[in-house]
Short mmCIF file of C-alpha atoms in Angstrom, two decimals:
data_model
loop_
_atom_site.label_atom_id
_atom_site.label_comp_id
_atom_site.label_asym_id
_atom_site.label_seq_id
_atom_site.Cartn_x
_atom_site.Cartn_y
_atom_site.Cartn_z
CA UNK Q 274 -1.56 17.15 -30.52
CA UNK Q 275 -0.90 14.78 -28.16
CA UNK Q 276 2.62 12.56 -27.46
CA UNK Q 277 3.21 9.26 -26.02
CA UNK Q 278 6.91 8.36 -24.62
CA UNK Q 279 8.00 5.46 -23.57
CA UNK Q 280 9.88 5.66 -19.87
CA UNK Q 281 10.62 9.44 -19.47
CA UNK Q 282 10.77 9.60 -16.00
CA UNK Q 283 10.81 13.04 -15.91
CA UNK Q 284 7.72 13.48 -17.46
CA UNK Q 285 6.05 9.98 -15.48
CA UNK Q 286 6.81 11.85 -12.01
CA UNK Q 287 4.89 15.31 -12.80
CA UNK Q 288 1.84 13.78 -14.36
CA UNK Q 289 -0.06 13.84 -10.90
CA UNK Q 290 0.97 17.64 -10.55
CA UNK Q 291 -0.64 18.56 -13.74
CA UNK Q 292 -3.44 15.95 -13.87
CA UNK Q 293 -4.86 16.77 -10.74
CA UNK Q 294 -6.63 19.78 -8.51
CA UNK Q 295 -7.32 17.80 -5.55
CA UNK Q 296 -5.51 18.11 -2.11
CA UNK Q 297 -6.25 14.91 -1.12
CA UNK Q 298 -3.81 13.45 -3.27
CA UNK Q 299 -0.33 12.95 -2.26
CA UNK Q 300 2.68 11.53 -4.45
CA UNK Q 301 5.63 9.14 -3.65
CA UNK Q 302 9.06 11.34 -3.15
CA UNK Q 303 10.83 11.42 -6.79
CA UNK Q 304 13.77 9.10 -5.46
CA UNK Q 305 11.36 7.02 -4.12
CA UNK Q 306 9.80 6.53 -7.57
CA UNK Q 307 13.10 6.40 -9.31
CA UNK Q 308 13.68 3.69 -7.08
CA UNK Q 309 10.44 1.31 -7.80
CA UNK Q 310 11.07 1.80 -11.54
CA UNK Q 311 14.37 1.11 -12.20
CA UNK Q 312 14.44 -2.51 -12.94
CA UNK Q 313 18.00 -3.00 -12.14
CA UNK Q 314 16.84 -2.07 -8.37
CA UNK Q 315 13.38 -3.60 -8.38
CA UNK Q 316 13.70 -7.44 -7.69
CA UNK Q 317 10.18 -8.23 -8.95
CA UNK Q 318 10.98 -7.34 -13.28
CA UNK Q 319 15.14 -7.52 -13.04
CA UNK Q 320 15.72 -9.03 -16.17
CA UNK Q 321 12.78 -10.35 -17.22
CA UNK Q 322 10.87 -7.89 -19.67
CA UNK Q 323 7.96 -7.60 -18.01
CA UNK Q 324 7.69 -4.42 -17.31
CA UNK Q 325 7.15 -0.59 -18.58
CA UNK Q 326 5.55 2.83 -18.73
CA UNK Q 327 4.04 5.19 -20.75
CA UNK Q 328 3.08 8.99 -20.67
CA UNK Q 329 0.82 11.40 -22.55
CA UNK Q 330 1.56 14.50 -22.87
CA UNK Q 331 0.67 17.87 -24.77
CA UNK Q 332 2.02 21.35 -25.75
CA UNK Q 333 1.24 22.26 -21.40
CA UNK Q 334 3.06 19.34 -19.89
CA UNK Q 335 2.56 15.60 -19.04
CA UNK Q 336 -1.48 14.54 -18.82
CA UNK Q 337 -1.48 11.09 -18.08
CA UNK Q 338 0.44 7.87 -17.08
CA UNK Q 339 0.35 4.19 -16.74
CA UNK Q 340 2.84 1.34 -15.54
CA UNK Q 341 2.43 -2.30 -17.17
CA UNK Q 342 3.73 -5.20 -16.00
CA UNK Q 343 3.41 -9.22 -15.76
CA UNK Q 344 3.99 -10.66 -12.36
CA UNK Q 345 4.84 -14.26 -13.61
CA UNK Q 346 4.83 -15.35 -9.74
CA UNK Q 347 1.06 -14.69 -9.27
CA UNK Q 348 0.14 -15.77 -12.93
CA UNK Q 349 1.57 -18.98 -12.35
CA UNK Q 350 0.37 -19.26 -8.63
CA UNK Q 351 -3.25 -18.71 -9.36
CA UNK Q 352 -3.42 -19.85 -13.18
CA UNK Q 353 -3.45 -17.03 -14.99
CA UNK Q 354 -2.61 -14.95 -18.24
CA UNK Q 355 -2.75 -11.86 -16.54
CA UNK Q 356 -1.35 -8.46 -17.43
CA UNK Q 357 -1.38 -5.28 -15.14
CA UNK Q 358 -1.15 -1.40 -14.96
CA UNK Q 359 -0.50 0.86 -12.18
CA UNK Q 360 -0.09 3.96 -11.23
CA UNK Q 361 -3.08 4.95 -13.57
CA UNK Q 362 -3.24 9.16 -13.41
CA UNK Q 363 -4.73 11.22 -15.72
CA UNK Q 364 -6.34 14.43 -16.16
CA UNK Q 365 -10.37 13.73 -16.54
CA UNK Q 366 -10.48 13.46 -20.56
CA UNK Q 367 -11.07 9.90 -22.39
CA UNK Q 368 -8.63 10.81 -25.43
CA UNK Q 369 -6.04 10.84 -23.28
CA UNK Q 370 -6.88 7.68 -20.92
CA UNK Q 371 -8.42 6.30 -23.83
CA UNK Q 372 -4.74 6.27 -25.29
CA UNK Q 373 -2.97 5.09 -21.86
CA UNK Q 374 -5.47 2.32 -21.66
CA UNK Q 375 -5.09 0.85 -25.07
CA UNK Q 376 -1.28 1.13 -24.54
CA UNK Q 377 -1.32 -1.29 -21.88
CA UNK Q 378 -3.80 -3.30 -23.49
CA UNK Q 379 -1.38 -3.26 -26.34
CA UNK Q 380 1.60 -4.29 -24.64
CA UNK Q 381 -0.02 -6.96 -23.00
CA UNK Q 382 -1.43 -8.37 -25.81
CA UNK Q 383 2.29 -8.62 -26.95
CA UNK Q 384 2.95 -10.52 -23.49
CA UNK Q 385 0.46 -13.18 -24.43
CA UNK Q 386 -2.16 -12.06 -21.82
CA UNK Q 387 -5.70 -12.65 -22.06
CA UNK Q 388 -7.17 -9.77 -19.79
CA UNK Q 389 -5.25 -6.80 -17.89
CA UNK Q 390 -6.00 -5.30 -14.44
CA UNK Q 391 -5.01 -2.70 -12.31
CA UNK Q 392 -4.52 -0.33 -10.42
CA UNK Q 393 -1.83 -2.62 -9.38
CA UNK Q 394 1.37 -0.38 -8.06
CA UNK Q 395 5.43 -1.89 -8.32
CA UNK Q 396 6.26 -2.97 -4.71
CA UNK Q 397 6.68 -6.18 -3.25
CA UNK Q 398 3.47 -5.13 -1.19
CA UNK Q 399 1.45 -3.45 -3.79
CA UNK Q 400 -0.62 -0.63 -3.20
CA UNK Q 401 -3.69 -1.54 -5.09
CA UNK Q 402 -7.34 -0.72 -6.26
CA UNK Q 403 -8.97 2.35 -7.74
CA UNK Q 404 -10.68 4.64 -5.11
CA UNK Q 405 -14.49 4.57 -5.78
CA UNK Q 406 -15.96 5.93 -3.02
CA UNK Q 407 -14.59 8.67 -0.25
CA UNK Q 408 -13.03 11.24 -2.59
CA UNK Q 409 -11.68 13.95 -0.35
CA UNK Q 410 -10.89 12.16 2.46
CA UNK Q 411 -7.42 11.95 2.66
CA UNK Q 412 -5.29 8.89 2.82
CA UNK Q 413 -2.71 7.67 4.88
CA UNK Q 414 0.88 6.42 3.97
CA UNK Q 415 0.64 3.28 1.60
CA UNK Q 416 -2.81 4.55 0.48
CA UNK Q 417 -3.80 4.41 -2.74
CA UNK Q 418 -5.76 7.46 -3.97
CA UNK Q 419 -7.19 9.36 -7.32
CA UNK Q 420 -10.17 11.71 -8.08
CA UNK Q 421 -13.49 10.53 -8.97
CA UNK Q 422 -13.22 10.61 -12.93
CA UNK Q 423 -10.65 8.30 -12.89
CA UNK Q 424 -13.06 4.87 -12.14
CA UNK Q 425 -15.23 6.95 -14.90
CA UNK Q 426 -12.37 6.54 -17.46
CA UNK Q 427 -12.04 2.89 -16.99
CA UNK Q 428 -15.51 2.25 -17.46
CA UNK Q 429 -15.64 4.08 -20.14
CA UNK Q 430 -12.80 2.39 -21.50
CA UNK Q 431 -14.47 -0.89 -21.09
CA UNK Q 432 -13.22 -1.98 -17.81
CA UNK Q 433 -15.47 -3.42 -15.12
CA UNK Q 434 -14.63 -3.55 -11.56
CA UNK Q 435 -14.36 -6.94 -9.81
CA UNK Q 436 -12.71 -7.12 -6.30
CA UNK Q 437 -14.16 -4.81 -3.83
CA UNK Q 438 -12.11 -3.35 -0.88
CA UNK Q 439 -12.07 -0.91 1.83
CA UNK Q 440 -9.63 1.50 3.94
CA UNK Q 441 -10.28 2.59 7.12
CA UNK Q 442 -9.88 5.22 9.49
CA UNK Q 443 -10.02 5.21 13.42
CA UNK Q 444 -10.09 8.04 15.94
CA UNK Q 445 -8.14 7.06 18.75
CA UNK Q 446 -9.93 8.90 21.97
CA UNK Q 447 -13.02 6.90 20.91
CA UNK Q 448 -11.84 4.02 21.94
CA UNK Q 449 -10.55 2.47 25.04
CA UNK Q 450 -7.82 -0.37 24.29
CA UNK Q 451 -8.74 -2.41 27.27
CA UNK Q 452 -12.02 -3.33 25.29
CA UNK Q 453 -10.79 -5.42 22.70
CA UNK Q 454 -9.24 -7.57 25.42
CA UNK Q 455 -11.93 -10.59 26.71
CA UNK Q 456 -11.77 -12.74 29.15
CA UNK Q 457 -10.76 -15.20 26.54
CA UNK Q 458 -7.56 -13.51 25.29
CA UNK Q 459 -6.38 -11.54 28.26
CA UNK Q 460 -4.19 -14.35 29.38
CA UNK Q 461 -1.96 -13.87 26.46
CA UNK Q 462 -0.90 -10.53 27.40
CA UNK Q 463 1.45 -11.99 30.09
CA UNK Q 464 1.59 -15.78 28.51
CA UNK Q 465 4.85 -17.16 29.85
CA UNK Q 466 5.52 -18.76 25.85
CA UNK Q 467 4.72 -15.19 24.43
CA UNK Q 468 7.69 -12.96 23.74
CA UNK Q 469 6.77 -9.32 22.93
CA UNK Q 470 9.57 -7.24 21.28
CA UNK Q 471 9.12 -3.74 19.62
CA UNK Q 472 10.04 -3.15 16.24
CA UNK Q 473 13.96 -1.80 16.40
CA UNK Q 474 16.01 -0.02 14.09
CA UNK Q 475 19.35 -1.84 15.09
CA UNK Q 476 17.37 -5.15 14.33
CA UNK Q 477 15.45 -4.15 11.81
CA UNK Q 478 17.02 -6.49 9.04
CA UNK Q 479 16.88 -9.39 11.22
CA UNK Q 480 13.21 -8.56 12.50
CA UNK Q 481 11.81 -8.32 8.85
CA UNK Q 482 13.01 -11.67 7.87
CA UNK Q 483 10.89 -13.22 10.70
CA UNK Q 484 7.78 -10.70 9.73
CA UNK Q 485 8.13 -12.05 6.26
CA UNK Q 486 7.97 -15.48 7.29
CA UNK Q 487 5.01 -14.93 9.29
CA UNK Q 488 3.33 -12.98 6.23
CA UNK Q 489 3.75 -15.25 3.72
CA UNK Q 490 2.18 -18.41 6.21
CA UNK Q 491 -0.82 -16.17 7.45
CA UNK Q 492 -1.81 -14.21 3.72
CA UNK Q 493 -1.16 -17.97 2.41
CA UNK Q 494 -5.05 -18.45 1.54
CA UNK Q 495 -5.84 -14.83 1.07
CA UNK Q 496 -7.22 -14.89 -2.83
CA UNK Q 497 -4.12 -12.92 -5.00
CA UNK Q 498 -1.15 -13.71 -2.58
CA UNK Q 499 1.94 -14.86 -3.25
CA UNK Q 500 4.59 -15.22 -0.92
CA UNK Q 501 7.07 -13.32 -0.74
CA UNK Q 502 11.07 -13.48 -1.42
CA UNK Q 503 13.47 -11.95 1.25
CA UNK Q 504 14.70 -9.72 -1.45
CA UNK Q 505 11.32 -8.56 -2.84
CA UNK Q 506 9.95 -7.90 0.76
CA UNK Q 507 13.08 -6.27 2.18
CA UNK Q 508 12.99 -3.81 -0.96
CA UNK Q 509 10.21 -1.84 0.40
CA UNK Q 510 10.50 -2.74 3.86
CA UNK Q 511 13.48 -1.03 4.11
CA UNK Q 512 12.33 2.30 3.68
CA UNK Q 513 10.19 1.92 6.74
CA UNK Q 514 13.47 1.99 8.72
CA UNK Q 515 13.59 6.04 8.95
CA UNK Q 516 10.41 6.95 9.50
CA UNK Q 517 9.12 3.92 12.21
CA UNK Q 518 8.07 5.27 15.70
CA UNK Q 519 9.84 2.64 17.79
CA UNK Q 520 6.93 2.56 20.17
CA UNK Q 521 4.30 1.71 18.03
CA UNK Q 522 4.93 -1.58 16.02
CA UNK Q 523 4.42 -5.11 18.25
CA UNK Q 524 6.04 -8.35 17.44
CA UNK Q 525 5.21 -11.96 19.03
CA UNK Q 526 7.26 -14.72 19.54
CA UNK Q 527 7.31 -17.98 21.06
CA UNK Q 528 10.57 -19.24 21.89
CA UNK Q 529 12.23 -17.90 18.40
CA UNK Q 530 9.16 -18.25 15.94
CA UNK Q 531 7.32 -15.32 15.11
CA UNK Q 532 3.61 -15.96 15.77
CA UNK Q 533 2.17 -12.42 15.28
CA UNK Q 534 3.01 -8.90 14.27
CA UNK Q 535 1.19 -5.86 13.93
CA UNK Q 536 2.92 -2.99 11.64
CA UNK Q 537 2.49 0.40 12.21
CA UNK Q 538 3.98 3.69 11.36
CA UNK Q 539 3.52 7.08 11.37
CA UNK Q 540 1.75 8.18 8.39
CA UNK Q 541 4.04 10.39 6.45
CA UNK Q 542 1.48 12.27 3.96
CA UNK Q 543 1.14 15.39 6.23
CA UNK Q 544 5.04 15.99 5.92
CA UNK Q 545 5.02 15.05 2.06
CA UNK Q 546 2.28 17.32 1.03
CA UNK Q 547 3.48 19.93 2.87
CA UNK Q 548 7.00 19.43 0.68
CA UNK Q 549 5.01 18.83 -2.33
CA UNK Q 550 6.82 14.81 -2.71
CA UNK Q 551 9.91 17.01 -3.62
CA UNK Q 552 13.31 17.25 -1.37
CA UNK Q 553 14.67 20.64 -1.20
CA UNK Q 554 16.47 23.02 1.15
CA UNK Q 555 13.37 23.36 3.63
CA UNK Q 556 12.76 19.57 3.67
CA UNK Q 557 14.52 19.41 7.54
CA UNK Q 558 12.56 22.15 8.70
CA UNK Q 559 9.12 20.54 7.86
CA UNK Q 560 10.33 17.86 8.67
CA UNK Q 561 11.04 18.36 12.64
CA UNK Q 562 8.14 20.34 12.44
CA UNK Q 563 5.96 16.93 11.34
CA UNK Q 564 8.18 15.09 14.04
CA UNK Q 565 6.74 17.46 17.06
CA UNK Q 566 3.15 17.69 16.08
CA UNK Q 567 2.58 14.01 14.20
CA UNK Q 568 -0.96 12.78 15.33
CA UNK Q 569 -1.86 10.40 12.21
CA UNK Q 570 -0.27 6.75 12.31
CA UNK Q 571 -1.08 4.21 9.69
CA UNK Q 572 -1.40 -0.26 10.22
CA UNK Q 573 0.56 -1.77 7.09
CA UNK Q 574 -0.98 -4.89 8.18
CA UNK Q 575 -1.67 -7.33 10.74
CA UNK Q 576 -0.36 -11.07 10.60
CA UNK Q 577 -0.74 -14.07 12.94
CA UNK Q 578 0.26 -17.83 12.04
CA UNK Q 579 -2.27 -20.32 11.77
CA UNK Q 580 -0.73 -22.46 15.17
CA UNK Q 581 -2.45 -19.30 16.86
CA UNK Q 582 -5.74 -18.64 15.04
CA UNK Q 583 -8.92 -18.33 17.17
CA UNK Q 584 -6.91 -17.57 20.24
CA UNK Q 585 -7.54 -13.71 19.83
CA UNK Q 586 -3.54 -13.11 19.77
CA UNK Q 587 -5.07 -10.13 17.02
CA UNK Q 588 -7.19 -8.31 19.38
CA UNK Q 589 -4.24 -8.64 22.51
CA UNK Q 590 -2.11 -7.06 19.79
CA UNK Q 591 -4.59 -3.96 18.88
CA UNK Q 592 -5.15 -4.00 22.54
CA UNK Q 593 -0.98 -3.20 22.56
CA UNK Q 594 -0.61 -0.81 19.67
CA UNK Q 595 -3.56 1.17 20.11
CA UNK Q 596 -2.46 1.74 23.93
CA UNK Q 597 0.80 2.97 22.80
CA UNK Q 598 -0.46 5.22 20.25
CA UNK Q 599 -2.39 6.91 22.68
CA UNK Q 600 0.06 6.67 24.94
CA UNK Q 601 2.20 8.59 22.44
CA UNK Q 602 -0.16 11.42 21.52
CA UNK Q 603 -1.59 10.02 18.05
CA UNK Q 604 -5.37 10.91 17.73
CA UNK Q 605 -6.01 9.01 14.32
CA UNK Q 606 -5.27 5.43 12.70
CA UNK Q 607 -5.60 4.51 9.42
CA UNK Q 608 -5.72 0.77 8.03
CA UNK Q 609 -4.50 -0.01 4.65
CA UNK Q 610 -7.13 -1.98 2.31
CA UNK Q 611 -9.17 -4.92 3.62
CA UNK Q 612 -10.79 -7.07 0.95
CA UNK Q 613 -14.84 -8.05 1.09
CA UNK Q 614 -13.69 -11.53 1.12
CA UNK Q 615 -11.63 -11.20 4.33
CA UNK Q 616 -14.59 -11.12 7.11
CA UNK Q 617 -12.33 -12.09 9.66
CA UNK Q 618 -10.34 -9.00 9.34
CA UNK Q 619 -13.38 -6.91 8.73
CA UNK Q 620 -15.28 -8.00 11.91
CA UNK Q 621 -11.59 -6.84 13.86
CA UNK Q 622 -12.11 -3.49 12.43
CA UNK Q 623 -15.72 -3.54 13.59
CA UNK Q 624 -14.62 -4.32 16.98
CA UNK Q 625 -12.31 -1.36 17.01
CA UNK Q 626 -15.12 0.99 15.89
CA UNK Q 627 -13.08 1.85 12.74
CA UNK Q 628 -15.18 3.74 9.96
CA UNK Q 629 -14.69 3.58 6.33
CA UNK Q 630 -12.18 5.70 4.67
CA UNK Q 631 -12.53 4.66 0.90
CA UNK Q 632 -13.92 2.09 -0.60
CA UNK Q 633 -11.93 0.51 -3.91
CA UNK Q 634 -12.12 -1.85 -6.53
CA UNK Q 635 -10.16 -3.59 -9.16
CA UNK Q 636 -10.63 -3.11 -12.76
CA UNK Q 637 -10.40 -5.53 -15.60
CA UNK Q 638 -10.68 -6.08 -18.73
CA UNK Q 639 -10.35 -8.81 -21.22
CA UNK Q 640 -7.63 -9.01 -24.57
CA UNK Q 641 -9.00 -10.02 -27.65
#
């Protein structure tokens, strides 16, 4: 027989262990979790009832889980009646999505939404999409990821996919940095109104708030964007503090405006999988262990403000970071998702030589 609760976080966090066989797959840290589900903490549902989470379990453990929420800011930005779910996990049986799914649906019915979508994950910069395409190659920090029956489930469930996406991955001796630099763009290496600063830990507060600002006016047209609040941005941001490689991000400035940033950190998936996403008594061994032989770094994301578009300040800054990662003795590079839609971004990772890691999609579905 199988049980549905209602926010047992116990029982939310282990689903993936029990769900899945696949290495690939990697899971937040529990506190982590904790952290992105506890309304109180999360500045993007405090207060307003738009958010929970279900599991399904049987007599062996937990099988399955989903997160639903509303994010009013988007619904009302783009014109919407839109419900989500995230963090969509289940063992490969359509009872048990089949129940998860028509949870959310239910709830969101109850929310006075027309139509619910998802994989949509709680963070001020959401992981999203379902992985389609690429199973077994593994992803890099801020990755989504899930075995191959789960876009099977959703279809089956009546869900249809409808915004195609891609990561990517990029092997660092294959490439020589001093090619994405043009005769064009060169000059802005050592432009006398260009300020380059590294991303610090001392300044890290202070830093973010300009990345933010710079974020929020570059994604402004991307389809799905919202900006973003200092609060909701710095609530994920912050964790990036312990685990940045302080030669690897590159900010740009002219005078005191930021005018482009590139993001990047080491990928931490190596270290959590060894750990299995748990912290325990061997976590700083492992952990100076993944410190000494890290070779896997990750781009968040790229940003430049519109006064600079079509001056190639993006390829002067891959030129930057992809010198210093080889510089510091990372062989790999990951890039979070890139939409179909954004061909400017796309024809940058062509440039690089960057192959396809995954390839994702939304799902939707409409409420009766």
């Amino acid at each position: 027989m199988l049980e549905v609760r209602e926010r047992d976080f116990g029982s939310f966090y282990e689903t993936p262990f029990h769900a899945y066989d696949d290495p690939s797959y990697v899971s937040y840290l529990r506190s982590d979790l904790a952290r992105i589900l506890d309304e109180d903490r999360n500045p993007l549902f405090r207060g307003r009832d738009r958010f929970t989470y279900f599991t399904v379990l049987s007599g062996n453990g937990p099988l399955g889980r989903i997160v639903c929420h509303i994010h009013e800011a988007s619904n009302l930005r783009h014109g919407l009646r839109r419900g989500y779910f995230g963090f969509f996990d289940c063992v490969d049986d359509p009872e048990v999505s089949g129940l998860l799914l028509s949870k959310a649906e239910d709830w969101a019915r109850r929310k006075s939404c027309d139509e619910i979508a998802g994989n949509f994950n709680l963070t001020a910069m959401q992981q999203i999409g379902v992985v389609t395409e690429g199973f077994g190659n593994d992803p890099y920090t801020d990755m989504q990821y899930n075995p191959e029956h789960v876009p099977r489930l959703l279809r089956a469930a009546g869900f249809e996919p409808f915004f195609p996406m891609s990561t990517f991955e990029l092997p660092l001796r294959d490439i020589d940095p001093d090619n994405l630099l043009s005769e064009r763009n060169r000059p802005l290496l050592d432009a006398p109104e260009l300020r380059w600063a590294p991303l610090r830990r001392r300044h890290f507060t202070g830093q973010m708030e300009s990345v933010r600002s710079l974020l929020n006016a570059s994604f402004d047209r991307n389809p799905m964007f919202v900006p973003l609040t200092s609060e909701e941005f710095l609530f994920q941001a912050k964790e990036m503090m312990w685990i940045i490689d302080e030669r690897l991000s590159k900010l740009v400035f002219r005078g005191n405006e930021p005018v482009g940033a590139i993001i990047c950190i080491p990928d931490l998936n190596p270290l959590l999988r060894s750990v299995r996403s748990r912290l325990g008594p061997t976590l700083p061994f492992h952990y100076i262990r993944h410190l000494r032989n890290r070779r896997r770094a990750v781009i968040i994301f790229w940003a430049v403000d519109p006064s600079m578009w079509g001056r190639g300040l993006n390829g002067v800054m891959l030129h930057a970071v992809t010198a210093s990662l080889r510089a510091a003795g990372y062989s790999e590079l990951g890039l979070t998702w890139i939409a179909d839609v954004n061909t400017a971004s796309l024809k940058q990772t062509e440039r690089l030589g960057a192959k396809r890691l995954h390839r994702l999609q939304l799902f939707r579905k409409p409420i009766d």
